[in-house]
Amino acid sequence: MNQGVMENVPNKTASVTDDPEPRALPLGTSALLLDIDGTLLDLAPSPHEVYVPPKLASSLSRLLSRTAGALALVSGRSLSDIDRIFAPMLFPAVGGHGAEMRISIESEAVAAHAPPMNPDLIQRFAAIAELHPGILVENKGYSLALHFRKAPDVERAIYDRVSAIRADLPNAAIEVLPGKFVCEIKHSGFTKATGVTELMSHKPFKGRRPVFIGDDVTDETVFAIMPDLNGLSFSVGRRAQGVNGHFQAPSNVRAWLARLLDDERAVAE
């Protein structure tokens, strides 16, 4: 059975349910905030190999219109990479784990007070890829990601090398983000949660009820702030603590988004 979303689940006491009955969202007063990899899209061997189903692109475009622009992609990917995989469509987005933001498709992308990483620091962490040819280095400017989906056995060695570099740089303002077959190093001081908080202070998101869907450890900062924003949060794949509901897989998320457009209750605004 498909996983769905409960519209009126209490924020602070909600438990994760295995198969909640899907209900419509009032799109005229909601803001849809959607992680990409592992949430909207199935994971691929490398970040460049993900596939965007045509029906998903159409659903997102229609939901963007139906919410009057209050739909945003919230990702660890850079904005340029988000635009690449969804081309030719553009969407409002929080990129680089909160480092970049585009409030509307008409606005310019802005950096959210996040300086690019030091080139020497990037070089030191990138050198960890010498451990195995299956490690993929992704330089996002504000962060560096080491993908090891093609070399899962080297996970411990990667984190040991990262820890050693951090020990040599005790005063460096960096943090390590563990993810699904990825280790990412970024400047401290910004997260997906700081990006979402900033986004929600601007129209058309301001005053709406945020609904966030994510799957990974890096999404937990957003799960945590949803009650403060009177929002709802839903995890994908794993049953995250403190969320309002659960989707089994990205395919269930995509199906639910499509159903939102077909539900008469979502039409009434």
Short mmCIF file of C-alpha atoms in Angstrom, two decimals:
data_model
loop_
_atom_site.label_atom_id
_atom_site.label_comp_id
_atom_site.label_asym_id
_atom_site.label_seq_id
_atom_site.Cartn_x
_atom_site.Cartn_y
_atom_site.Cartn_z
CA MET A 1 0.00 0.00 0.00
CA ASN A 2 1.13 3.52 -0.66
CA GLN A 3 2.43 5.64 2.17
CA GLY A 4 0.64 8.93 2.68
CA VAL A 5 0.43 12.01 4.85
CA MET A 6 -1.88 12.90 7.70
CA GLU A 7 -2.89 16.54 7.33
CA ASN A 8 -3.83 17.28 10.93
CA VAL A 9 -1.32 15.29 12.99
CA PRO A 10 -0.28 17.13 16.18
CA ASN A 11 3.24 18.44 15.68
CA LYS A 12 4.94 17.79 18.99
CA THR A 13 3.41 14.41 19.89
CA ALA A 14 3.16 12.78 16.49
CA SER A 15 4.47 9.28 16.00
CA VAL A 16 5.64 7.68 12.80
CA THR A 17 2.96 5.48 11.27
CA ASP A 18 3.49 2.64 8.82
CA ASP A 19 0.58 3.32 6.48
CA PRO A 20 -1.24 6.57 7.26
CA GLU A 21 -4.27 7.35 5.14
CA PRO A 22 -3.32 10.02 2.61
CA ARG A 23 -5.14 13.30 2.87
CA ALA A 24 -5.02 16.44 0.79
CA LEU A 25 -3.10 19.51 1.79
CA PRO A 26 -4.60 22.99 1.44
CA LEU A 27 -2.17 24.11 -1.25
CA GLY A 28 -3.23 27.73 -0.91
CA THR A 29 -1.80 27.90 2.62
CA SER A 30 0.96 25.27 2.52
CA ALA A 31 4.64 25.46 1.56
CA LEU A 32 6.12 22.27 0.12
CA LEU A 33 9.80 21.75 1.02
CA LEU A 34 11.30 18.69 -0.63
CA ASP A 35 14.67 17.00 -0.36
CA ILE A 36 15.89 15.51 -3.64
CA ASP A 37 18.15 12.45 -3.42
CA GLY A 38 16.47 9.54 -1.65
CA THR A 39 13.26 11.58 -1.29
CA LEU A 40 12.06 12.68 -4.72
CA LEU A 41 14.59 10.65 -6.67
CA ASP A 42 15.85 7.11 -6.27
CA LEU A 43 19.52 6.94 -5.29
CA ALA A 44 22.00 6.18 -8.06
CA PRO A 45 25.60 4.88 -8.10
CA SER A 46 26.80 8.48 -8.43
CA PRO A 47 25.13 11.91 -8.06
CA HIS A 48 25.33 12.52 -11.82
CA GLU A 49 23.41 9.34 -12.64
CA VAL A 50 20.11 10.20 -10.98
CA TYR A 51 16.99 10.09 -13.11
CA VAL A 52 14.11 12.56 -12.96
CA PRO A 53 10.89 10.87 -14.11
CA PRO A 54 8.96 13.11 -16.52
CA LYS A 55 5.78 12.74 -14.43
CA LEU A 56 7.65 14.07 -11.38
CA ALA A 57 8.88 17.14 -13.24
CA SER A 58 5.32 17.80 -14.38
CA SER A 59 3.92 17.35 -10.86
CA LEU A 60 6.46 19.74 -9.35
CA SER A 61 5.79 22.36 -12.00
CA ARG A 62 2.03 22.18 -11.43
CA LEU A 63 2.42 22.23 -7.65
CA LEU A 64 4.67 25.28 -7.93
CA SER A 65 1.85 27.03 -9.74
CA ARG A 66 -0.89 25.78 -7.39
CA THR A 67 1.05 26.96 -4.32
CA ALA A 68 1.69 30.37 -5.92
CA GLY A 69 5.43 29.66 -5.89
CA ALA A 70 5.66 28.18 -2.37
CA LEU A 71 7.47 25.00 -3.36
CA ALA A 72 11.21 24.63 -2.84
CA LEU A 73 13.79 21.92 -3.26
CA VAL A 74 16.00 21.58 -0.17
CA SER A 75 19.24 19.76 -0.92
CA GLY A 76 22.89 19.29 -0.21
CA ARG A 77 23.43 19.74 -3.94
CA SER A 78 24.53 23.12 -5.25
CA LEU A 79 21.93 25.22 -7.03
CA SER A 80 23.75 24.77 -10.32
CA ASP A 81 23.59 20.99 -9.90
CA ILE A 82 19.91 21.12 -8.96
CA ASP A 83 19.23 23.13 -12.10
CA ARG A 84 21.24 20.65 -14.18
CA ILE A 85 19.24 17.60 -13.16
CA PHE A 86 15.84 19.31 -13.45
CA ALA A 87 16.63 21.25 -16.65
CA PRO A 88 14.97 22.97 -18.38
CA MET A 89 12.76 23.63 -15.35
CA LEU A 90 13.78 25.93 -12.51
CA PHE A 91 12.47 25.76 -8.96
CA PRO A 92 12.96 27.79 -5.80
CA ALA A 93 15.64 26.00 -3.81
CA VAL A 94 17.87 25.85 -0.78
CA GLY A 95 21.17 24.37 -1.95
CA GLY A 96 24.49 23.35 -0.45
CA HIS A 97 22.95 22.42 2.93
CA GLY A 98 21.74 26.00 3.39
CA ALA A 99 24.71 27.72 1.74
CA GLU A 100 22.71 28.95 -1.26
CA MET A 101 19.14 30.02 -1.84
CA ARG A 102 16.79 31.03 -4.64
CA ILE A 103 13.47 32.27 -3.32
CA SER A 104 11.64 32.28 -6.64
CA ILE A 105 12.32 31.24 -10.21
CA GLU A 106 12.55 34.92 -11.14
CA SER A 107 15.02 35.89 -8.40
CA GLU A 108 18.78 35.67 -8.41
CA ALA A 109 20.48 32.93 -6.43
CA VAL A 110 22.18 34.26 -3.31
CA ALA A 111 24.75 32.87 -0.92
CA ALA A 112 23.38 32.62 2.60
CA HIS A 113 26.38 34.00 4.48
CA ALA A 114 28.44 30.94 3.60
CA PRO A 115 32.03 31.53 2.45
CA PRO A 116 33.55 29.05 -0.02
CA MET A 117 35.85 26.46 1.51
CA ASN A 118 39.57 27.17 1.56
CA PRO A 119 41.19 25.63 -1.58
CA ASP A 120 43.99 24.08 0.47
CA LEU A 121 41.45 22.48 2.77
CA ILE A 122 39.50 21.14 -0.20
CA GLN A 123 42.71 19.67 -1.62
CA ARG A 124 43.54 17.90 1.64
CA PHE A 125 40.14 16.28 1.94
CA ALA A 126 39.96 15.48 -1.78
CA ALA A 127 43.21 13.54 -1.49
CA ILE A 128 41.33 10.96 0.59
CA ALA A 129 39.95 9.64 -2.71
CA GLU A 130 43.37 8.06 -3.29
CA LEU A 131 42.22 5.29 -0.96
CA HIS A 132 40.11 3.67 -3.68
CA PRO A 133 39.26 4.37 -7.34
CA GLY A 134 35.58 3.97 -6.49
CA ILE A 135 35.54 7.10 -4.32
CA LEU A 136 33.99 10.05 -6.14
CA VAL A 137 34.97 13.59 -5.14
CA GLU A 138 32.33 16.30 -5.54
CA ASN A 139 33.49 19.86 -4.97
CA LYS A 140 30.43 22.00 -4.32
CA GLY A 141 32.37 25.16 -3.52
CA TYR A 142 30.86 25.55 -0.05
CA SER A 143 31.54 21.92 0.79
CA LEU A 144 33.29 18.79 -0.42
CA ALA A 145 31.57 15.41 -0.67
CA LEU A 146 33.28 12.03 -0.82
CA HIS A 147 30.88 9.50 -2.35
CA PHE A 148 31.68 5.85 -1.75
CA ARG A 149 28.60 3.99 -3.01
CA LYS A 150 30.91 2.17 -5.43
CA ALA A 151 33.38 1.39 -2.63
CA PRO A 152 31.34 0.82 0.57
CA ASP A 153 34.11 -1.14 2.28
CA VAL A 154 36.29 1.97 2.63
CA GLU A 155 33.78 3.92 4.75
CA ARG A 156 35.75 3.48 7.97
CA ALA A 157 39.03 4.42 6.28
CA ILE A 158 37.47 7.59 4.86
CA TYR A 159 36.18 8.76 8.22
CA ASP A 160 39.52 7.91 9.86
CA ARG A 161 41.31 10.13 7.33
CA VAL A 162 38.78 12.92 7.82
CA SER A 163 39.21 12.72 11.60
CA ALA A 164 42.99 12.90 11.24
CA ILE A 165 42.78 16.05 9.13
CA ARG A 166 40.39 17.66 11.58
CA ALA A 167 42.77 16.83 14.43
CA ASP A 168 45.48 18.78 12.60
CA LEU A 169 43.09 21.75 12.25
CA PRO A 170 41.38 22.06 15.64
CA ASN A 171 40.39 25.68 15.03
CA ALA A 172 38.95 25.19 11.55
CA ALA A 173 35.24 26.07 11.39
CA ILE A 174 34.20 22.88 9.62
CA GLU A 175 31.83 20.04 10.32
CA VAL A 176 31.39 16.56 8.91
CA LEU A 177 28.02 15.40 7.60
CA PRO A 178 27.59 11.62 7.33
CA GLY A 179 25.07 10.47 4.75
CA LYS A 180 24.06 7.49 2.66
CA PHE A 181 27.39 6.34 1.23
CA VAL A 182 28.74 9.88 1.40
CA CYS A 183 30.93 11.86 3.76
CA GLU A 184 30.59 15.61 3.35
CA ILE A 185 32.76 18.32 4.86
CA LYS A 186 31.45 21.86 5.04
CA HIS A 187 31.77 25.13 6.90
CA SER A 188 29.95 25.17 10.21
CA GLY A 189 27.29 27.79 10.89
CA PHE A 190 24.77 26.86 8.23
CA THR A 191 22.52 23.85 7.75
CA LYS A 192 19.41 22.90 5.85
CA ALA A 193 17.50 24.16 8.89
CA THR A 194 19.06 27.63 8.76
CA GLY A 195 18.28 27.75 5.05
CA VAL A 196 14.66 26.71 5.57
CA THR A 197 14.24 29.22 8.40
CA GLU A 198 15.51 32.01 6.13
CA LEU A 199 13.35 30.83 3.23
CA MET A 200 10.22 30.82 5.38
CA SER A 201 10.76 34.49 6.25
CA HIS A 202 10.24 35.52 2.62
CA LYS A 203 7.13 35.63 0.46
CA PRO A 204 5.50 33.52 -0.91
CA PHE A 205 6.61 31.10 1.85
CA LYS A 206 6.04 33.51 4.74
CA GLY A 207 2.83 32.83 6.64
CA ARG A 208 2.30 29.40 5.13
CA ARG A 209 2.50 26.04 6.88
CA PRO A 210 5.68 24.24 5.81
CA VAL A 211 5.56 20.56 4.90
CA PHE A 212 9.05 19.06 4.71
CA ILE A 213 9.94 15.61 3.34
CA GLY A 214 13.47 14.22 3.68
CA ASP A 215 15.31 10.95 4.06
CA ASP A 216 18.84 11.40 5.37
CA VAL A 217 20.73 12.39 8.51
CA THR A 218 21.26 15.88 7.10
CA ASP A 219 17.47 16.36 7.02
CA GLU A 220 17.15 15.88 10.77
CA THR A 221 17.92 19.55 11.44
CA VAL A 222 14.81 20.45 9.43
CA PHE A 223 12.69 17.77 11.11
CA ALA A 224 13.67 19.36 14.42
CA ILE A 225 12.49 22.89 13.58
CA MET A 226 9.16 21.99 11.99
CA PRO A 227 7.20 22.23 15.29
CA ASP A 228 8.58 25.75 15.82
CA LEU A 229 7.28 26.71 12.37
CA ASN A 230 3.92 24.98 12.93
CA GLY A 231 5.00 22.64 10.17
CA LEU A 232 4.78 18.97 9.31
CA SER A 233 7.69 16.65 8.54
CA PHE A 234 7.86 13.22 6.94
CA SER A 235 10.75 10.82 6.52
CA VAL A 236 11.42 8.49 3.61
CA GLY A 237 12.82 4.99 3.86
CA ARG A 238 13.71 5.10 7.54
CA ARG A 239 11.36 6.02 10.34
CA ALA A 240 12.99 9.17 11.70
CA GLN A 241 12.32 10.33 15.22
CA GLY A 242 9.88 13.19 15.76
CA VAL A 243 8.31 13.23 12.29
CA ASN A 244 4.58 13.24 11.55
CA GLY A 245 4.58 10.32 9.13
CA HIS A 246 6.59 8.07 6.88
CA PHE A 247 6.93 7.24 3.20
CA GLN A 248 8.37 3.87 2.30
CA ALA A 249 10.32 5.01 -0.79
CA PRO A 250 10.73 7.92 -3.23
CA SER A 251 8.17 6.28 -5.51
CA ASN A 252 5.57 6.72 -2.75
CA VAL A 253 6.48 10.41 -2.41
CA ARG A 254 6.11 10.91 -6.15
CA ALA A 255 2.74 9.16 -6.15
CA TRP A 256 1.51 11.28 -3.23
CA LEU A 257 2.55 14.52 -4.94
CA ALA A 258 0.63 13.45 -8.05
CA ARG A 259 -2.43 12.65 -5.93
CA LEU A 260 -2.33 16.11 -4.38
CA LEU A 261 -3.03 17.55 -7.80
CA ASP A 262 -5.98 15.23 -8.38
CA ASP A 263 -7.64 15.62 -5.01
CA GLU A 264 -10.58 18.03 -5.03
CA ARG A 265 -9.79 19.10 -1.49
CA ALA A 266 -6.40 20.34 -2.67
CA VAL A 267 -8.15 22.41 -5.33
CA ALA A 268 -10.20 24.40 -2.84
CA GLU A 269 -8.09 27.37 -1.80
#
